[in-house]
Amino acid sequence: MLERVTRCGFVSVIGRPNAGKSTLLNALAGQNLSLVSNKANATRKQLQVIIGHSIVEGSRAYDVQIVFVDTPGLHYQEKLLNKFMLNEALRALNDCDLHLYLAAANDDISHYEKFLRLLQEKQEERKKKIEHILVLSKCDILDRAQLLEQIGLYKKFVSHFLALIPLSVKKNFKPKILLDCIARFLPNGVFLYDEQMATNAQTREIVKELIRESLFENLSDEVPYESDVIIDSYTEGSVERICARILTLKNSQKPLIIGSNGRTIKRIGICARQKIENLLGKKVFLKLEVVVEKAWNKEISKLKKMGYDFRSTL
Ligand SMILES: Nc1nc2c(ncn2[C@@H]2O[C@H](COP(=O)(O)OP(=O)(O)OP(=O)(O)O)[C@@H](O)[C@H]2O)c(=O)[nH]1
Ligand SMILES: [Mg+2]
């Protein structure tokens, strides 16, 4: 008879912009909770995705609650919003029990070396070892020989990581290998969240992200980067009624979002509505409005109103 023990811990998903962090979490959750884009720097703030898993070690069975923390890509820019984003990533590095560092399979290894230097600094500051699993993401973009070569390069850092896991979310994704590995390294403890919960985020926060995802899909250049979304009202019913405002920085961006005869905003609306309907499994009425809000991303107080609240970290 196996003795049953519970484990629970926070696991950050950290790495360079576009490494596939949010895609991995959506694949683990089996639903699109986190914004994904082929454009880098899409995720702006932390999002928790909660996954249950079980492993057996010796005579014990462990039921494990893994609270993944999606983070913005590690990047250094002077703009206030980018500083907030970096802060979010570093905060996770301070707060979580374990870290998954995602390096895209074709990434230059110098970026991982830079991450190790960052870890070293944090460890000295906190006088505590900060453990991570190295995940080589997007392995489908390399052939077998290239992948083995790439893994070979990382092997010289073997004393720094707990495990190296190559994976692709797009091809033969096997979550068990990754989840088994994480479960081994989390502390024993009671579950922090209800087992039914998939995320700690409120539905309206995820809806905001799905609308932002639609902006990334339908707009080019800097417009999605200089835009954000506010959910003005959210009324539940047989049809969910959602009114949202798309904020953008400059007068010249408003016509780009609306498009000639309103074609672009209509496309954005349909795209976002379908994503929200998929998430909620019910019909949605979505009303979008575009407003120019100069400097929405340039002052701490304005960022806070948009849900980007600088908290003490560093
Ligand atoms: N080929 C391939 N593409 C992937 C894989 N995982 C993610 N992608 C793509 O990589 C791009 C970036 O994915 P995201 O999940 O948004 O990356 P991210 O690390 O969260 O990016 P930021 O939030 O900007 O830091 C998207 O176009 C994904 O479809 C994979 O396993 N294989
Ligand atoms: Mg992301």
Short mmCIF file of C-alpha atoms in Angstrom, two decimals, residues 25-228:
data_model
loop_
_atom_site.label_atom_id
_atom_site.label_comp_id
_atom_site.label_asym_id
_atom_site.label_seq_id
_atom_site.Cartn_x
_atom_site.Cartn_y
_atom_site.Cartn_z
CA LEU A 25 1.80 26.72 -20.37
CA ASN A 26 -1.26 26.72 -22.61
CA ALA A 27 -0.32 23.24 -23.83
CA LEU A 28 0.05 22.01 -20.24
CA ALA A 29 -3.26 23.61 -19.25
CA GLY A 30 -5.02 22.32 -22.37
CA GLN A 31 -6.53 25.75 -22.94
CA ASN A 32 -5.46 29.18 -24.10
CA LEU A 33 -5.04 31.13 -20.90
CA SER A 34 -1.86 32.98 -21.75
CA LEU A 35 -1.29 35.30 -24.69
CA VAL A 36 0.83 33.77 -27.48
CA SER A 37 2.28 35.67 -30.42
CA ASN A 38 4.91 35.19 -33.08
CA LYS A 39 5.96 38.73 -32.17
CA ALA A 40 8.39 38.93 -29.23
CA ASN A 41 7.57 40.64 -25.92
CA ALA A 42 3.90 39.73 -25.95
CA THR A 43 3.49 38.75 -22.28
CA ARG A 44 3.48 41.82 -20.03
CA LYS A 45 2.78 40.47 -16.56
CA GLN A 46 2.84 37.31 -14.51
CA LEU A 47 0.07 34.78 -14.90
CA GLN A 48 -0.35 31.66 -12.81
CA VAL A 49 -1.36 28.38 -14.44
CA ILE A 50 -2.16 25.56 -12.01
CA ILE A 51 -1.53 21.94 -12.97
CA GLY A 52 -2.06 18.78 -10.94
CA HIS A 53 0.27 15.80 -11.36
CA SER A 54 1.14 12.56 -9.54
CA ILE A 55 4.35 10.56 -9.27
CA VAL A 56 5.49 7.53 -7.33
CA GLU A 57 8.87 7.45 -5.60
CA GLY A 58 9.73 4.29 -3.69
CA SER A 59 6.88 3.46 -1.32
CA ARG A 60 5.27 6.89 -1.62
CA ALA A 61 2.83 8.38 -4.08
CA TYR A 62 3.04 12.15 -4.41
CA ASP A 63 0.05 14.24 -5.50
CA VAL A 64 1.57 17.47 -6.72
CA GLN A 65 0.09 20.89 -7.40
CA ILE A 66 2.38 22.86 -9.68
CA VAL A 67 1.69 26.57 -9.81
CA PHE A 68 3.44 27.73 -12.96
CA VAL A 69 4.18 31.43 -13.25
CA ASP A 70 4.36 32.72 -16.82
CA THR A 71 6.66 35.72 -17.09
CA PRO A 72 7.55 38.34 -19.69
CA GLY A 73 10.67 37.56 -21.73
CA LEU A 74 13.94 38.69 -20.19
CA HIS A 75 14.92 41.83 -22.08
CA TYR A 76 16.48 45.13 -21.17
CA GLN A 77 14.98 48.40 -22.44
CA GLU A 78 14.67 51.85 -21.01
CA LYS A 79 10.92 52.27 -21.57
CA LEU A 80 8.84 52.17 -18.39
CA LEU A 81 6.55 49.35 -19.53
CA ASN A 82 9.59 47.24 -20.48
CA LYS A 83 11.11 47.92 -17.08
CA PHE A 84 7.87 46.74 -15.49
CA MET A 85 8.02 43.59 -17.64
CA LEU A 86 11.60 42.83 -16.61
CA ASN A 87 10.62 43.46 -13.01
CA GLU A 88 7.86 40.86 -13.34
CA ALA A 89 10.33 38.26 -14.60
CA LEU A 90 12.89 39.01 -11.89
CA ARG A 91 10.20 38.97 -9.22
CA ALA A 92 9.37 35.40 -10.24
CA LEU A 93 13.05 34.54 -9.96
CA ASN A 94 12.94 35.76 -6.35
CA ASP A 95 9.62 34.25 -5.37
CA CYS A 96 9.36 30.79 -6.94
CA ASP A 97 10.57 27.44 -5.57
CA LEU A 98 11.91 26.26 -8.91
CA HIS A 99 12.50 27.76 -12.34
CA LEU A 100 12.16 26.48 -15.87
CA TYR A 101 14.58 28.34 -18.10
CA LEU A 102 13.34 28.03 -21.67
CA ALA A 103 15.96 28.41 -24.39
CA ALA A 104 14.71 28.06 -27.95
CA ALA A 105 16.60 25.18 -29.58
CA ASN A 106 18.20 27.50 -32.12
CA ASP A 107 19.10 30.15 -29.55
CA ASP A 108 22.70 31.24 -29.14
CA ILE A 109 24.11 29.68 -25.98
CA SER A 110 25.47 33.08 -24.88
CA HIS A 111 21.94 33.97 -23.73
CA TYR A 112 21.93 31.03 -21.33
CA GLU A 113 25.36 32.07 -20.07
CA LYS A 114 23.92 35.52 -19.42
CA PHE A 115 21.05 33.93 -17.48
CA LEU A 116 23.55 31.96 -15.38
CA ARG A 117 25.33 35.21 -14.52
CA LEU A 118 22.00 36.72 -13.46
CA LEU A 119 21.30 33.66 -11.30
CA GLN A 120 24.74 33.90 -9.75
CA GLU A 121 24.06 37.54 -8.76
CA LYS A 122 20.68 36.65 -7.28
CA GLN A 123 22.14 33.70 -5.39
CA GLU A 124 24.84 35.87 -3.86
CA GLU A 125 22.26 38.50 -2.93
CA ARG A 126 19.93 35.97 -1.33
CA LYS A 127 22.67 33.65 -0.06
CA LYS A 128 20.61 30.75 -1.33
CA LYS A 129 20.85 28.37 -4.29
CA ILE A 130 18.25 29.11 -6.97
CA GLU A 131 17.50 25.86 -8.78
CA HIS A 132 16.43 25.58 -12.41
CA ILE A 133 15.57 23.03 -15.05
CA LEU A 134 16.86 23.88 -18.52
CA VAL A 135 14.23 23.33 -21.21
CA LEU A 136 15.27 23.39 -24.84
CA SER A 137 12.07 24.54 -26.52
CA LYS A 138 10.94 24.40 -30.17
CA CYS A 139 13.07 21.29 -30.86
CA ASP A 140 10.97 20.62 -33.97
CA ILE A 141 12.83 23.41 -35.78
CA LEU A 142 16.11 21.43 -35.71
CA ASP A 143 16.91 18.06 -37.25
CA ARG A 144 18.23 15.28 -35.01
CA ALA A 145 21.92 15.97 -35.66
CA GLN A 146 21.53 19.70 -35.03
CA LEU A 147 19.61 19.01 -31.83
CA LEU A 148 22.26 16.63 -30.50
CA GLU A 149 24.93 19.20 -31.28
CA GLN A 150 22.96 21.88 -29.44
CA ILE A 151 22.40 19.63 -26.41
CA GLY A 152 26.14 18.91 -26.44
CA LEU A 153 26.87 22.63 -26.11
CA TYR A 154 24.67 22.93 -23.01
CA LYS A 155 26.15 19.84 -21.38
CA LYS A 156 29.18 21.76 -20.20
CA PHE A 157 26.85 23.62 -17.81
CA VAL A 158 25.57 20.37 -16.29
CA SER A 159 26.55 21.40 -12.76
CA HIS A 160 24.27 24.44 -13.01
CA PHE A 161 20.94 22.83 -13.94
CA LEU A 162 18.90 20.06 -12.28
CA ALA A 163 17.93 18.53 -15.63
CA LEU A 164 17.97 19.32 -19.33
CA ILE A 165 14.71 18.58 -21.13
CA PRO A 166 14.40 19.05 -24.89
CA LEU A 167 10.82 19.43 -26.05
CA SER A 168 8.54 20.72 -28.74
CA VAL A 169 5.00 21.80 -28.05
CA LYS A 170 4.21 21.54 -31.76
CA LYS A 171 5.46 18.00 -32.36
CA ASN A 172 5.12 14.88 -30.15
CA PHE A 173 4.69 16.91 -27.00
CA LYS A 174 4.96 14.66 -23.94
CA PRO A 175 4.15 16.71 -20.85
CA LYS A 176 4.74 13.75 -18.51
CA ILE A 177 8.54 13.89 -18.78
CA LEU A 178 8.58 17.55 -17.82
CA LEU A 179 5.93 17.27 -15.08
CA ASP A 180 7.58 14.17 -13.53
CA CYS A 181 10.86 16.06 -13.38
CA ILE A 182 9.32 19.17 -11.80
CA ALA A 183 7.34 17.06 -9.30
CA ARG A 184 10.56 15.47 -8.03
CA PHE A 185 11.99 18.83 -7.00
CA LEU A 186 9.00 20.54 -5.33
CA PRO A 187 8.64 20.70 -1.54
CA ASN A 188 6.13 18.62 0.41
CA GLY A 189 3.14 20.72 1.42
CA VAL A 190 -0.59 21.18 1.15
CA PHE A 191 -2.26 22.38 -2.06
CA LEU A 192 -2.66 26.14 -2.17
CA TYR A 193 -5.48 26.20 -4.70
CA ASP A 194 -8.70 24.33 -5.28
CA GLU A 195 -7.93 21.35 -7.53
CA GLN A 196 -10.45 22.54 -10.13
CA MET A 197 -8.72 25.89 -10.61
CA ALA A 198 -6.72 26.32 -13.83
CA THR A 199 -5.44 29.81 -13.07
CA ASN A 200 -5.55 32.43 -10.34
CA ALA A 201 -6.37 35.09 -12.94
CA GLN A 202 -9.90 36.42 -13.15
CA THR A 203 -11.83 35.67 -16.33
CA ARG A 204 -11.80 39.35 -17.31
CA GLU A 205 -7.99 39.42 -17.12
CA ILE A 206 -7.79 36.46 -19.51
CA VAL A 207 -10.37 38.10 -21.77
CA LYS A 208 -8.17 41.21 -21.86
CA GLU A 209 -5.21 39.05 -22.88
CA LEU A 210 -7.24 37.34 -25.62
CA ILE A 211 -8.18 40.74 -27.04
CA ARG A 212 -4.52 41.80 -26.86
CA GLU A 213 -3.59 38.55 -28.63
CA SER A 214 -6.00 39.51 -31.40
CA LEU A 215 -4.29 42.91 -31.68
CA PHE A 216 -0.94 41.14 -32.10
CA GLU A 217 -2.44 38.90 -34.79
CA ASN A 218 -4.11 41.64 -36.78
CA LEU A 219 -1.85 44.69 -36.46
CA SER A 220 1.72 45.19 -37.54
CA ASP A 221 4.76 47.16 -36.43
CA GLU A 222 4.64 48.98 -33.14
CA VAL A 223 0.84 49.33 -32.87
CA PRO A 224 0.22 46.23 -30.69
CA TYR A 225 3.19 47.18 -28.53
CA GLU A 226 1.83 50.68 -28.00
CA SER A 227 -1.73 49.50 -27.34
CA ASP A 228 -3.50 47.92 -24.43
#
